[in-house]
Tab-separated table of C-alpha atoms and ligand atoms in Angstrom:
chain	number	residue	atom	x	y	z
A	1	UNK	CA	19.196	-0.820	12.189
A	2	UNK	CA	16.323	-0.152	9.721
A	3	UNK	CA	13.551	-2.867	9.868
A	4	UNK	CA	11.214	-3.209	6.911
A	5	UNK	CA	8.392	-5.138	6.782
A	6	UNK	CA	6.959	-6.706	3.602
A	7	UNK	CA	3.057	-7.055	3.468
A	8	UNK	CA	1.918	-9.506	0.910
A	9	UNK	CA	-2.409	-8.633	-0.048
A	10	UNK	CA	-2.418	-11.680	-2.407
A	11	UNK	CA	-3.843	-14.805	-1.444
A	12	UNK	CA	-1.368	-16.416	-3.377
A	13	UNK	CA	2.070	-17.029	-1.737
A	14	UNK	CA	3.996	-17.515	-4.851
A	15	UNK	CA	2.031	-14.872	-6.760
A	16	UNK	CA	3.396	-11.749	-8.414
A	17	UNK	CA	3.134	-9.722	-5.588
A	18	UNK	CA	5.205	-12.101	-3.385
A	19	UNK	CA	7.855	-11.908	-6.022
A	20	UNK	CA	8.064	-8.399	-6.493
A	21	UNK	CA	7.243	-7.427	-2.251
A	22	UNK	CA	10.449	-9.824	-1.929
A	23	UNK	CA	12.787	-8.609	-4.466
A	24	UNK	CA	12.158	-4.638	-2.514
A	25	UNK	CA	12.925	-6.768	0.825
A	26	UNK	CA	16.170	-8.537	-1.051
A	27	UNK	CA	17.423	-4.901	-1.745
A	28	UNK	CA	16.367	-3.439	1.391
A	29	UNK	CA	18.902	-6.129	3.426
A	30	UNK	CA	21.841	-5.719	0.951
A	31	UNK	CA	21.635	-1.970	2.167
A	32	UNK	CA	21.485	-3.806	5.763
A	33	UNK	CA	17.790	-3.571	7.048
A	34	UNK	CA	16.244	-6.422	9.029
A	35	UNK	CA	13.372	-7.916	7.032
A	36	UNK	CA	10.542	-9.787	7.799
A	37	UNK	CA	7.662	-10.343	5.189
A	38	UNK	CA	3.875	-10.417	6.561
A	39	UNK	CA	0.737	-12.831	4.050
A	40	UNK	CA	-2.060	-11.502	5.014
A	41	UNK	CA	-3.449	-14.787	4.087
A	42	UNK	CA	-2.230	-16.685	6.390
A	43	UNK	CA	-3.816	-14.470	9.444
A	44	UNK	CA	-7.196	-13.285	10.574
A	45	UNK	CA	-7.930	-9.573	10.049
A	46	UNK	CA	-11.165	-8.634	11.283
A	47	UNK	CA	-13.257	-5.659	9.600
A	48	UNK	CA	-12.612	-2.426	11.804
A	49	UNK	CA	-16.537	-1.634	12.826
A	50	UNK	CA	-15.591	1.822	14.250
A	51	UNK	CA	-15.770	0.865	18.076
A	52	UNK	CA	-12.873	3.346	18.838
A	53	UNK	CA	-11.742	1.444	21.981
A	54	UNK	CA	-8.323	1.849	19.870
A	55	UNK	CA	-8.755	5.757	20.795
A	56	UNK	CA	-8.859	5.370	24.704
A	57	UNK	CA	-5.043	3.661	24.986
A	58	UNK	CA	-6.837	-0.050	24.707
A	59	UNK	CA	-6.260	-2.899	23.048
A	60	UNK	CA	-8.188	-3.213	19.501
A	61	UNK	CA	-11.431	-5.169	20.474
A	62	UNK	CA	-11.323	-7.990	18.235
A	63	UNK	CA	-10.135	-11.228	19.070
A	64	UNK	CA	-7.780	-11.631	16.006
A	65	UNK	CA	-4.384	-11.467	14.653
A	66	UNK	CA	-4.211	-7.571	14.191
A	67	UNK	CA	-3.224	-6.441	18.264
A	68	UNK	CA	0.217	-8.840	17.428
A	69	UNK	CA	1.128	-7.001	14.073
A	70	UNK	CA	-0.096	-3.620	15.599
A	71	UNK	CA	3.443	-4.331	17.600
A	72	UNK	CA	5.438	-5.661	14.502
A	73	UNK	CA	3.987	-2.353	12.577
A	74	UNK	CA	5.485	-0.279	15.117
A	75	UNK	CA	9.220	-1.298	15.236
A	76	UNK	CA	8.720	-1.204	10.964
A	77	UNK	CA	10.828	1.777	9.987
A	78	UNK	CA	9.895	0.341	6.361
A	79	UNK	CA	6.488	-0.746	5.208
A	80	UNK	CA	6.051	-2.235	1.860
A	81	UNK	CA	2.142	-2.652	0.819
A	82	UNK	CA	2.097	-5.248	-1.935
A	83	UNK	CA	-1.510	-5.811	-3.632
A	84	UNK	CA	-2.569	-6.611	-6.753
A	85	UNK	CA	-5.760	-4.538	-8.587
A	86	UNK	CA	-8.883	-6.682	-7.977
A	87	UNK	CA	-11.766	-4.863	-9.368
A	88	UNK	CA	-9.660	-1.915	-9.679
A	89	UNK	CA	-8.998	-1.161	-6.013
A	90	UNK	CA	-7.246	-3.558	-3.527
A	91	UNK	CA	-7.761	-7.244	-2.140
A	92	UNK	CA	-10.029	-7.824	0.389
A	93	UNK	CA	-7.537	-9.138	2.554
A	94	UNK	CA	-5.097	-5.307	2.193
A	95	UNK	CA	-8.549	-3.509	2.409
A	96	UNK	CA	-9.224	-5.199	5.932
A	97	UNK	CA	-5.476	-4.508	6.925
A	98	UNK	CA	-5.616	-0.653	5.935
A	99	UNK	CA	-9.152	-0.433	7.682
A	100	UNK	CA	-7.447	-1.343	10.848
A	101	UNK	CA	-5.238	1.029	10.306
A	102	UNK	CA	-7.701	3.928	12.690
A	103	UNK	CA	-6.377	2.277	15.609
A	104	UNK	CA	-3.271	4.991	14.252
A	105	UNK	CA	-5.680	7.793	13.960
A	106	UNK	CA	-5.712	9.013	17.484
A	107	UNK	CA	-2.783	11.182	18.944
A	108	UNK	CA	-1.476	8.547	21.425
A	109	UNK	CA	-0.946	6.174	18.234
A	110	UNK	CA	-0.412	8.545	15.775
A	111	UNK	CA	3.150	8.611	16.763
A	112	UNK	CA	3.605	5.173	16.337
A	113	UNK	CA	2.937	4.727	12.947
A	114	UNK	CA	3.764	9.488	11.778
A	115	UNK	CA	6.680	9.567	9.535
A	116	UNK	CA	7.217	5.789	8.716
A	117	UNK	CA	8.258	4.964	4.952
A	118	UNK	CA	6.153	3.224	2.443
A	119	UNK	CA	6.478	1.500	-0.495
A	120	UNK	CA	3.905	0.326	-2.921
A	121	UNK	CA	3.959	-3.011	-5.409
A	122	UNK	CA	0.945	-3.422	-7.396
A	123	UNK	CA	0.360	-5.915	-10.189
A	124	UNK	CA	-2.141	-6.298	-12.380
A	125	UNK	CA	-3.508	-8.073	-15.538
A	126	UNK	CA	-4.495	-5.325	-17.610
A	127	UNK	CA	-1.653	-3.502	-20.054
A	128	UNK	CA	-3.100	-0.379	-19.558
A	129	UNK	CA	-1.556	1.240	-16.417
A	130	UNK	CA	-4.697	3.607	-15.730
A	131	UNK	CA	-5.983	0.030	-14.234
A	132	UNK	CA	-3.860	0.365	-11.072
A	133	UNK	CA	-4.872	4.579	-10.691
A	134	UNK	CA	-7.846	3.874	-8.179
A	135	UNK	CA	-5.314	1.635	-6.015
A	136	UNK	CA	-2.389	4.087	-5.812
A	137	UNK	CA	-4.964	6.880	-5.461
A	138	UNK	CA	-6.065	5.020	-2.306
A	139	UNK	CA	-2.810	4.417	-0.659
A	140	UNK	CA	-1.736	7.873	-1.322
A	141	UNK	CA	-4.771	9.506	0.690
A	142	UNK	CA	-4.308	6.794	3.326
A	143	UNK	CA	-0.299	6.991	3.761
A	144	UNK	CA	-1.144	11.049	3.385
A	145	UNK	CA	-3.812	11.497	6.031
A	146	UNK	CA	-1.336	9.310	8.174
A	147	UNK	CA	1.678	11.134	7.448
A	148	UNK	CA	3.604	8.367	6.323
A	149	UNK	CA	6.098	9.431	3.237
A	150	UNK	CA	5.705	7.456	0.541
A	151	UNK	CA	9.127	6.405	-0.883
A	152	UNK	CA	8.468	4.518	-3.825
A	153	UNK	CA	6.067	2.650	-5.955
A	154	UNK	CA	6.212	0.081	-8.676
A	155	UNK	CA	3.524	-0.810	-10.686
A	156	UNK	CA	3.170	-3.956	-13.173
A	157	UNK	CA	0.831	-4.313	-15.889
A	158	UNK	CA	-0.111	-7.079	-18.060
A	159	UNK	CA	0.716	-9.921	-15.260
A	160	UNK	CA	-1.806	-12.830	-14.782
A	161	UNK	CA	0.171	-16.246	-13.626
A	162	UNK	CA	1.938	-16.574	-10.513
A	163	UNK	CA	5.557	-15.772	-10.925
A	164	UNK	CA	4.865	-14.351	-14.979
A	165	UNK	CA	6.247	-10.290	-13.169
A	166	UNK	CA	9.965	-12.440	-12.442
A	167	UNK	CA	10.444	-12.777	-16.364
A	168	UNK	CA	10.359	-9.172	-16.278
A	169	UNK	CA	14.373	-7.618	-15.474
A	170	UNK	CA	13.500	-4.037	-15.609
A	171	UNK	CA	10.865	-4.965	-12.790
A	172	UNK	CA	12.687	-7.305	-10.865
A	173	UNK	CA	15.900	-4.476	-11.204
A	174	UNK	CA	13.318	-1.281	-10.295
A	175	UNK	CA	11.782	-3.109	-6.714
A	176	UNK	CA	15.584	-4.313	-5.731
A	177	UNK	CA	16.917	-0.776	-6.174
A	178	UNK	CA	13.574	1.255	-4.388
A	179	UNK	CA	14.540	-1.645	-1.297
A	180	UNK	CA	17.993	-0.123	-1.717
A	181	UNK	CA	16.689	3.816	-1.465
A	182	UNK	CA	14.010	3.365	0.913
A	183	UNK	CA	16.549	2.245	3.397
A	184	UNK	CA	19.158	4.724	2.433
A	185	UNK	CA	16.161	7.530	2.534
A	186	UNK	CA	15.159	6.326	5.879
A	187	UNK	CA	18.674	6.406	7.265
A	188	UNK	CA	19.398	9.996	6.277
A	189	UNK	CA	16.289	11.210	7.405
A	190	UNK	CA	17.257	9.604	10.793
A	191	UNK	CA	13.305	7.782	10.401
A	192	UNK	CA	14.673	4.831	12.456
A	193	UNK	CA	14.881	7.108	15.710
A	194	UNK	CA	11.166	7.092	15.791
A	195	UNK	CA	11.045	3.522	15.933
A	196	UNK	CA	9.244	2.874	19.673
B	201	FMN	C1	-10.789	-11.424	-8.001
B	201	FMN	C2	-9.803	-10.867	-9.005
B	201	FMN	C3	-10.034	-9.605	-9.533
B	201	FMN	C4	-9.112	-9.048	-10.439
B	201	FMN	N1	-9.371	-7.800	-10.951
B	201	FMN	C5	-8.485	-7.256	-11.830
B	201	FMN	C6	-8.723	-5.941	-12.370
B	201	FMN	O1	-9.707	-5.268	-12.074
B	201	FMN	N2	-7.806	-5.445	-13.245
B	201	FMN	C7	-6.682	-6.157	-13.619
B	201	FMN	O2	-5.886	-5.641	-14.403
B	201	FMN	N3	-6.435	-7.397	-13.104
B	201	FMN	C8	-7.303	-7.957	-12.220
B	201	FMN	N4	-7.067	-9.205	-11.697
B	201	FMN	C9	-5.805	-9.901	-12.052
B	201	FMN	C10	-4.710	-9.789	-10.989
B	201	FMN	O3	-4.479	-8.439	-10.617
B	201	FMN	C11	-3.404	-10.388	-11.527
B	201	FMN	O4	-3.608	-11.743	-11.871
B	201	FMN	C12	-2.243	-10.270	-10.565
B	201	FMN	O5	-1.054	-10.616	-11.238
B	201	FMN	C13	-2.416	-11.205	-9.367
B	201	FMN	O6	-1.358	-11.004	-8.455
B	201	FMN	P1	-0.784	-12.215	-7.559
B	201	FMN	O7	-0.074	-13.136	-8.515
B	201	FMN	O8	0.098	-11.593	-6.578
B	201	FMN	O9	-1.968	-12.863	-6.917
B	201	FMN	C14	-7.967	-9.794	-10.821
B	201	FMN	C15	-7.758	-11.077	-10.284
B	201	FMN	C16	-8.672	-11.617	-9.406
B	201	FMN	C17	-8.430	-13.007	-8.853
């Protein structure tokens, strides 16, 4: 079975990117994945300060939520990074999550996390789209140097409320169906064998 895990880098629960990380997890279990959605708000993510204990088969060093999601990160087959733009780049709260993310950059846990699928949801205020660029430029350098395949990505401009991005059909219709082909694209690449 595919798993898929839904990362939520809004502080609000019922905010746009909720909606939207939701509706790809909605369309990613009609196609028969296992779900299970992650708020980064409600856990403590420490700032990575480089120690590289990660690097010698250990445990990450800080006493925080991250060595528990490090395990639910590695039977994802599925990651969906949901964030809106603040100040034209990501939250805090993704920024901390994606810093953590060297504990992958070493060969013994490069394999955990090398050829995993991602999925991108970013909403933002502004109508102009260029507002999201330095966001999806980041993700696609990280999910690059990684070697994760990125499978998807929806944007959506000129949202401010929480909720306003569920008026929206041709949104709400685009995230259900990338749920749908992000599992189908992970099944026929057989992704979910390298599930550890
Ligand atoms: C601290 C902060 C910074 C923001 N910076 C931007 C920005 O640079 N560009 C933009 O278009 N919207 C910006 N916004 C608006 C949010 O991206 C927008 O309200 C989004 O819909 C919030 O998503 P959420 O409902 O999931 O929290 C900012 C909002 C906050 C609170």
């Amino acid at each position: 079975m595919v798993n898929i895990l839904g990362v939520v880098g809004s502080p609000r629960k019922k905010g746009n990117t909720s909606l939207v990380v939701r509706q790809v997890l909605k369309g990613a279990e009609e196609k028969g994945a296992s779900q299970r959605i992650l708020f980064l708000g409600d856990v403590i993510i420490r700032e990575c300060d480089g120690c590289h204990r990660c690097w010698k088969g250990k445990e990450c060093s800080k006493v925080d939520d991250m060595n528990r999601i490090y395990q639910i990160i590695n039977k994802s087959n599925i990651i969906v990074f949901g964030t809106p733009v603040y100040w034209y780049g990501p939250t805090a709260l993704m920024k901390a999550f994606i810093d953590r993310f060297v504990y992958f950059n070493c060969p013994e846990n490069r394999k955990k996390i090398r050829e995993k699928s991602a999925v991108l949801v970013i909403p933002f205020e502004e109508e102009n789209p260029a507002a999201a660029d330095l966001v999806v430029s980041f993700f696609e350098k990280s999910l690059h140097y990684l070697e994760m395949k990125l499978a998807g990505k929806i944007c959506i401009p000129g949202v401010t409320k929480p909720g306003e991005a569920g008026k929206n059909k041709a949104i709400m219709d685009k995230a259900y169906m990338l749920g749908c082909e992000a599992v189908q694209k992970a099944d026929s690449k057989g992704n979910i064998r390298n599930v550890l």
